[in-house]
Amino acid sequence: MASATYLDDAHSEVVDPPKNEEMLDVTELVGDHTQHSPKPNAMVSGNVRELLECPVCLNAMYPPIHQCSNGHTLCSGCKPRVHNRCPTCRHELGNIRCLALEKVAASLELPCKYQNFGCLGIYPYYCKLKHESQCQYRPYTCPYAGSECTVAGDIQYLVSHLKDDHKVDMHNGSTFNHRYVKSNPHEVENATWMLTVFSCFGQYFCLHFEAFQLGMAPVYIAFLRFMGDDAEAKNYSYSLEVGGSGRKMTWQGVPRSVRDSHRKVRDSYDGLIIQRNMALFFSGGDRKELKLRVTGRIWKEQ
């Protein structure tokens, strides 16, 4: 599959209708909410798509679909935003539902919006949104946590993006030995210090290391994320070790998928957590400078 960024063009037509027909037949909803095979006659004209587009937020409308006395429609989410006034004619909206349009929507089947990423399914209108939230072909968001990066794409694209745009260190191999140094460890800014990408077993893994506040206590955490879905992530395990002055701490776990945000993993404490006093003890010396060496390895479960 070719690498590509994902741009969610919610307003583009799925399929242009033939010029000699206003609309093709659509498949009736028969209660099967599983993936459907593409059908030549399951195409929907752009005119129908426009009817189901909310004039305020421009997203697809789902029940209840509201209308004014002149027949102009809008979605239930936008109704409170327009203060009960039709955004088209400014008449009072009231509580009129457009049941006819809801029934039309129920008869439609549409392709997944991630079809350019490889999803070939055709879904009933009211099931499409749920499928897309779980579609295995949906793009991944950038795993870099040092900024609010909004880039999304497939794994190969994101690996190139991390290397070229975020200047992330790339390593081949399943073992690592990293040294983290900070001159003033008493400053904890909730900022990521380090992200390293490892390539092994034909997959990519992100090693995170950062300082953050755990309640009132400043701590450091290291954890691994898998660049792929959760089902695949469970095929791998990893271990982390940190120590000094004759002592050591170890952690073993399963890498979390990058489908889970960096913050979600961090705030669930799913990794090697080191209290600041212990980290300074491991650093040795006068404890005024953080010098932590974190080692570890990744392996594939049999």
Tab-separated table of C-alpha atoms in Angstrom:
chain	number	residue	atom	x	y	z
A	1	MET	CA	0.000	0.000	0.000
A	2	ALA	CA	1.411	3.356	-1.012
A	3	SER	CA	2.338	5.764	1.747
A	4	ALA	CA	0.078	8.757	2.048
A	5	THR	CA	-1.047	11.364	4.490
A	6	TYR	CA	-4.725	11.369	5.346
A	7	LEU	CA	-6.862	14.406	4.629
A	8	ASP	CA	-10.441	13.906	5.783
A	9	ASP	CA	-12.392	15.593	3.014
A	10	ALA	CA	-15.818	15.183	4.522
A	11	HIS	CA	-17.433	17.191	1.744
A	12	SER	CA	-16.187	15.403	-1.341
A	13	GLU	CA	-18.551	13.224	-3.352
A	14	VAL	CA	-18.054	9.510	-2.988
A	15	VAL	CA	-18.837	8.713	-6.629
A	16	ASP	CA	-19.913	11.047	-9.416
A	17	PRO	CA	-23.202	9.847	-10.931
A	18	PRO	CA	-23.382	9.049	-14.651
A	19	LYS	CA	-24.352	12.086	-16.702
A	20	ASN	CA	-27.402	10.394	-18.184
A	21	GLU	CA	-28.962	9.595	-14.823
A	22	GLU	CA	-29.881	11.803	-11.896
A	23	MET	CA	-29.491	9.014	-9.364
A	24	LEU	CA	-28.799	5.287	-9.363
A	25	ASP	CA	-30.700	2.742	-7.289
A	26	VAL	CA	-29.456	2.256	-3.751
A	27	THR	CA	-29.417	-0.964	-1.777
A	28	GLU	CA	-32.076	-1.212	0.909
A	29	LEU	CA	-30.958	-1.574	4.522
A	30	VAL	CA	-31.585	-5.193	5.528
A	31	GLY	CA	-30.228	-5.190	9.058
A	32	ASP	CA	-26.797	-6.629	8.241
A	33	HIS	CA	-24.314	-4.248	9.885
A	34	THR	CA	-21.221	-6.205	8.883
A	35	GLN	CA	-18.918	-5.315	6.019
A	36	HIS	CA	-20.571	-5.449	2.605
A	37	SER	CA	-18.896	-6.169	-0.705
A	38	PRO	CA	-18.873	-3.294	-3.179
A	39	LYS	CA	-21.863	-3.357	-5.524
A	40	PRO	CA	-22.052	-1.494	-8.848
A	41	ASN	CA	-25.568	-0.230	-8.019
A	42	ALA	CA	-24.739	0.916	-4.459
A	43	MET	CA	-23.447	4.299	-5.590
A	44	VAL	CA	-25.023	7.473	-4.267
A	45	SER	CA	-25.320	10.708	-6.207
A	46	GLY	CA	-23.772	13.921	-4.997
A	47	ASN	CA	-27.238	15.479	-4.732
A	48	VAL	CA	-28.256	12.994	-2.041
A	49	ARG	CA	-24.990	13.539	-0.176
A	50	GLU	CA	-25.646	17.286	-0.175
A	51	LEU	CA	-29.143	16.765	1.268
A	52	LEU	CA	-27.601	14.875	4.187
A	53	GLU	CA	-24.974	17.545	4.845
A	54	CYS	CA	-25.619	19.904	7.746
A	55	PRO	CA	-25.448	23.532	6.499
A	56	VAL	CA	-23.800	24.663	9.747
A	57	CYS	CA	-21.034	22.134	10.523
A	58	LEU	CA	-21.000	20.593	7.003
A	59	ASN	CA	-20.864	17.078	8.476
A	60	ALA	CA	-23.198	14.196	7.659
A	61	MET	CA	-26.478	14.340	9.610
A	62	TYR	CA	-27.758	11.506	11.805
A	63	PRO	CA	-31.115	11.170	13.628
A	64	PRO	CA	-32.703	13.234	14.895
A	65	ILE	CA	-32.489	15.467	11.810
A	66	HIS	CA	-34.316	18.755	12.465
A	67	GLN	CA	-36.106	21.017	9.994
A	68	CYS	CA	-37.830	24.380	10.014
A	69	SER	CA	-41.357	25.043	8.714
A	70	ASN	CA	-39.863	25.823	5.281
A	71	GLY	CA	-38.152	22.422	5.088
A	72	HIS	CA	-34.540	23.505	5.717
A	73	THR	CA	-32.603	20.910	7.724
A	74	LEU	CA	-29.727	20.807	10.193
A	75	CYS	CA	-28.203	18.295	12.588
A	76	SER	CA	-29.152	17.925	16.246
A	77	GLY	CA	-25.674	18.979	17.360
A	78	CYS	CA	-25.950	22.360	15.654
A	79	LYS	CA	-29.521	23.169	16.692
A	80	PRO	CA	-28.501	24.651	20.088
A	81	ARG	CA	-25.764	26.677	18.387
A	82	VAL	CA	-28.227	28.590	16.166
A	83	HIS	CA	-30.497	29.565	19.079
A	84	ASN	CA	-33.536	27.818	17.582
A	85	ARG	CA	-33.344	29.872	14.382
A	86	CYS	CA	-33.027	28.262	10.959
A	87	PRO	CA	-29.567	29.171	9.608
A	88	THR	CA	-31.014	29.345	6.064
A	89	CYS	CA	-34.231	31.380	6.390
A	90	ARG	CA	-34.019	32.555	10.030
A	91	HIS	CA	-37.481	31.141	10.871
A	92	GLU	CA	-38.021	29.524	14.246
A	93	LEU	CA	-37.042	25.856	14.237
A	94	GLY	CA	-39.364	24.341	16.821
A	95	ASN	CA	-39.123	20.568	17.276
A	96	ILE	CA	-39.912	19.297	13.786
A	97	ARG	CA	-38.023	16.190	12.666
A	98	CYS	CA	-37.382	15.442	9.021
A	99	LEU	CA	-38.461	11.805	9.082
A	100	ALA	CA	-38.420	11.519	5.298
A	101	LEU	CA	-34.726	12.419	5.095
A	102	GLU	CA	-33.920	10.066	7.975
A	103	LYS	CA	-35.639	7.271	6.029
A	104	VAL	CA	-33.717	8.135	2.860
A	105	ALA	CA	-30.469	7.957	4.821
A	106	ALA	CA	-31.430	4.539	6.201
A	107	SER	CA	-31.682	3.195	2.640
A	108	LEU	CA	-28.173	4.238	1.628
A	109	GLU	CA	-24.937	2.275	1.552
A	110	LEU	CA	-21.619	4.114	1.273
A	111	PRO	CA	-17.939	3.207	1.007
A	112	CYS	CA	-15.655	3.708	3.991
A	113	LYS	CA	-13.891	7.079	3.894
A	114	TYR	CA	-10.587	5.209	4.252
A	115	GLN	CA	-10.987	3.435	0.917
A	116	ASN	CA	-7.813	5.126	-0.360
A	117	PHE	CA	-5.960	3.372	2.472
A	118	GLY	CA	-7.259	-0.046	1.422
A	119	CYS	CA	-10.718	-0.487	2.978
A	120	LEU	CA	-13.090	-1.876	0.343
A	121	GLY	CA	-16.183	-2.216	2.528
A	122	ILE	CA	-19.602	-0.752	1.760
A	123	TYR	CA	-21.683	0.112	4.843
A	124	PRO	CA	-25.235	1.189	5.681
A	125	TYR	CA	-25.349	4.946	6.267
A	126	TYR	CA	-26.124	4.670	9.986
A	127	CYS	CA	-23.346	2.050	10.563
A	128	LYS	CA	-20.636	3.789	8.558
A	129	LEU	CA	-19.560	6.179	11.327
A	130	LYS	CA	-19.078	3.375	13.870
A	131	HIS	CA	-17.102	1.305	11.364
A	132	GLU	CA	-14.806	4.225	10.511
A	133	SER	CA	-14.004	4.797	14.189
A	134	GLN	CA	-12.650	1.228	14.323
A	135	CYS	CA	-11.516	0.642	10.726
A	136	GLN	CA	-8.198	-1.175	10.624
A	137	TYR	CA	-7.185	0.988	7.659
A	138	ARG	CA	-7.718	4.324	9.415
A	139	PRO	CA	-4.511	6.387	9.507
A	140	TYR	CA	-2.283	6.631	12.545
A	141	THR	CA	-1.522	9.949	14.223
A	142	CYS	CA	2.042	11.105	14.736
A	143	PRO	CA	3.457	9.514	17.942
A	144	TYR	CA	5.780	12.450	18.642
A	145	ALA	CA	4.821	13.879	22.024
A	146	GLY	CA	7.035	16.943	22.166
A	147	SER	CA	4.575	19.056	20.194
A	148	GLU	CA	0.932	19.061	19.189
A	149	CYS	CA	1.648	17.432	15.834
A	150	THR	CA	-1.477	16.764	13.779
A	151	VAL	CA	0.151	14.783	10.955
A	152	ALA	CA	-1.509	11.431	10.200
A	153	GLY	CA	-0.753	8.674	7.737
A	154	ASP	CA	0.294	5.065	7.396
A	155	ILE	CA	3.271	3.669	9.320
A	156	GLN	CA	5.853	4.107	6.566
A	157	TYR	CA	4.862	7.720	6.080
A	158	LEU	CA	5.027	8.437	9.818
A	159	VAL	CA	8.478	6.847	10.125
A	160	SER	CA	9.758	9.184	7.400
A	161	HIS	CA	7.940	12.102	9.030
A	162	LEU	CA	9.537	11.404	12.436
A	163	LYS	CA	12.991	11.179	10.874
A	164	ASP	CA	12.769	14.186	8.556
A	165	ASP	CA	10.508	16.617	10.418
A	166	HIS	CA	11.086	15.786	14.089
A	167	LYS	CA	14.713	14.652	13.676
A	168	VAL	CA	14.048	11.558	15.790
A	169	ASP	CA	16.927	9.094	16.222
A	170	MET	CA	16.423	5.865	14.276
A	171	HIS	CA	18.052	2.585	15.299
A	172	ASN	CA	18.062	-0.939	13.915
A	173	GLY	CA	18.017	-3.786	16.395
A	174	SER	CA	16.057	-5.100	19.356
A	175	THR	CA	18.351	-3.961	22.207
A	176	PHE	CA	19.132	-0.468	23.422
A	177	ASN	CA	21.370	1.363	25.867
A	178	HIS	CA	20.493	5.033	26.320
A	179	ARG	CA	21.903	7.668	28.642
A	180	TYR	CA	19.691	10.556	29.747
A	181	VAL	CA	21.376	13.651	31.185
A	182	LYS	CA	19.799	16.804	32.615
A	183	SER	CA	21.759	19.540	34.358
A	184	ASN	CA	18.879	20.741	36.552
A	185	PRO	CA	16.711	17.741	37.475
A	186	HIS	CA	14.656	19.805	39.926
A	187	GLU	CA	12.812	21.403	37.010
A	188	VAL	CA	9.981	19.212	35.763
A	189	GLU	CA	8.108	20.769	32.844
A	190	ASN	CA	5.886	17.851	31.762
A	191	ALA	CA	7.901	17.810	28.563
A	192	THR	CA	9.148	14.857	26.587
A	193	TRP	CA	12.877	14.516	26.714
A	194	MET	CA	13.493	11.742	24.280
A	195	LEU	CA	11.817	9.707	21.557
A	196	THR	CA	13.752	7.006	19.750
A	197	VAL	CA	12.434	4.719	17.010
A	198	PHE	CA	13.666	1.126	16.745
A	199	SER	CA	13.288	-1.139	13.737
A	200	CYS	CA	13.258	-4.873	14.440
A	201	PHE	CA	11.252	-7.962	13.489
A	202	GLY	CA	10.009	-6.016	10.461
A	203	GLN	CA	8.186	-3.551	12.752
A	204	TYR	CA	8.781	-0.141	14.336
A	205	PHE	CA	8.741	0.718	18.042
A	206	CYS	CA	8.849	4.097	19.843
A	207	LEU	CA	10.814	4.406	23.086
A	208	HIS	CA	9.641	7.357	25.208
A	209	PHE	CA	11.463	8.862	28.185
A	210	GLU	CA	10.226	11.918	30.030
A	211	ALA	CA	9.727	13.775	33.295
A	212	PHE	CA	6.269	14.567	34.654
A	213	GLN	CA	4.409	15.214	37.887
A	214	LEU	CA	2.811	12.208	39.599
A	215	GLY	CA	0.589	14.028	42.075
A	216	MET	CA	3.022	16.350	43.855
A	217	ALA	CA	6.049	14.161	43.174
A	218	PRO	CA	8.289	14.623	40.128
A	219	VAL	CA	9.025	11.303	38.442
A	220	TYR	CA	10.575	9.923	35.281
A	221	ILE	CA	8.947	7.315	33.063
A	222	ALA	CA	10.147	5.170	30.176
A	223	PHE	CA	7.797	3.095	28.014
A	224	LEU	CA	7.551	1.507	24.589
A	225	ARG	CA	4.846	1.923	21.950
A	226	PHE	CA	4.243	-0.273	18.928
A	227	MET	CA	3.700	1.390	15.559
A	228	GLY	CA	0.699	-0.686	14.544
A	229	ASP	CA	-2.577	-1.990	15.942
A	230	ASP	CA	-3.099	-3.379	19.425
A	231	ALA	CA	-3.683	-6.944	18.197
A	232	GLU	CA	-0.194	-7.005	16.654
A	233	ALA	CA	1.399	-5.221	19.622
A	234	LYS	CA	0.452	-8.141	21.856
A	235	ASN	CA	2.817	-10.373	19.880
A	236	TYR	CA	5.784	-8.546	21.425
A	237	SER	CA	7.240	-7.910	24.866
A	238	TYR	CA	9.970	-5.651	26.172
A	239	SER	CA	12.054	-5.064	29.277
A	240	LEU	CA	13.670	-1.923	30.698
A	241	GLU	CA	16.357	-1.623	33.348
A	242	VAL	CA	17.878	1.341	35.153
A	243	GLY	CA	20.352	1.320	38.008
A	244	GLY	CA	23.515	2.530	39.669
A	245	SER	CA	25.492	2.304	42.893
A	246	GLY	CA	24.911	-1.444	43.026
A	247	ARG	CA	21.103	-1.187	42.729
A	248	LYS	CA	18.733	-1.576	39.802
A	249	MET	CA	15.063	-1.413	38.823
A	250	THR	CA	13.506	-3.494	36.048
A	251	TRP	CA	10.244	-3.409	34.118
A	252	GLN	CA	8.712	-5.923	31.745
A	253	GLY	CA	5.574	-5.384	29.742
A	254	VAL	CA	3.777	-5.415	26.399
A	255	PRO	CA	4.211	-2.365	24.142
A	256	ARG	CA	1.085	-0.261	23.726
A	257	SER	CA	-0.192	0.528	20.250
A	258	VAL	CA	0.260	4.076	18.963
A	259	ARG	CA	-3.537	4.007	18.605
A	260	ASP	CA	-3.362	4.869	22.314
A	261	SER	CA	-2.130	8.419	22.706
A	262	HIS	CA	1.165	9.161	24.381
A	263	ARG	CA	-0.653	10.903	27.227
A	264	LYS	CA	-3.011	7.968	27.770
A	265	VAL	CA	-0.107	5.544	28.135
A	266	ARG	CA	1.854	7.894	30.369
A	267	ASP	CA	-1.080	8.714	32.631
A	268	SER	CA	-1.846	5.011	33.086
A	269	TYR	CA	1.738	4.579	34.407
A	270	ASP	CA	2.264	1.662	32.017
A	271	GLY	CA	6.055	1.733	32.033
A	272	LEU	CA	9.194	2.019	34.153
A	273	ILE	CA	8.575	4.766	36.722
A	274	ILE	CA	11.512	6.217	38.667
A	275	GLN	CA	11.053	8.585	41.582
A	276	ARG	CA	13.327	11.635	41.356
A	277	ASN	CA	15.203	10.836	44.570
A	278	MET	CA	15.900	7.329	43.308
A	279	ALA	CA	16.929	8.674	39.900
A	280	LEU	CA	19.416	11.050	41.542
A	281	PHE	CA	20.711	8.189	43.686
A	282	PHE	CA	21.301	6.132	40.525
A	283	SER	CA	23.066	9.149	38.999
A	284	GLY	CA	25.725	9.178	41.739
A	285	GLY	CA	27.955	12.141	42.484
A	286	ASP	CA	26.505	15.141	44.317
A	287	ARG	CA	22.977	14.428	42.992
A	288	LYS	CA	22.811	17.819	41.287
A	289	GLU	CA	22.789	16.353	37.776
A	290	LEU	CA	20.648	13.579	36.359
A	291	LYS	CA	22.643	10.848	34.629
A	292	LEU	CA	20.442	7.841	33.974
A	293	ARG	CA	21.347	4.888	31.794
A	294	VAL	CA	18.330	2.910	30.582
A	295	THR	CA	18.908	-0.434	28.901
A	296	GLY	CA	16.391	-2.822	27.446
A	297	ARG	CA	15.394	-5.246	24.757
A	298	ILE	CA	12.396	-6.174	22.602
A	299	TRP	CA	11.438	-9.705	21.715
A	300	LYS	CA	8.707	-11.517	19.827
A	301	GLU	CA	6.549	-13.961	21.724
A	302	GLN	CA	6.455	-17.493	20.348
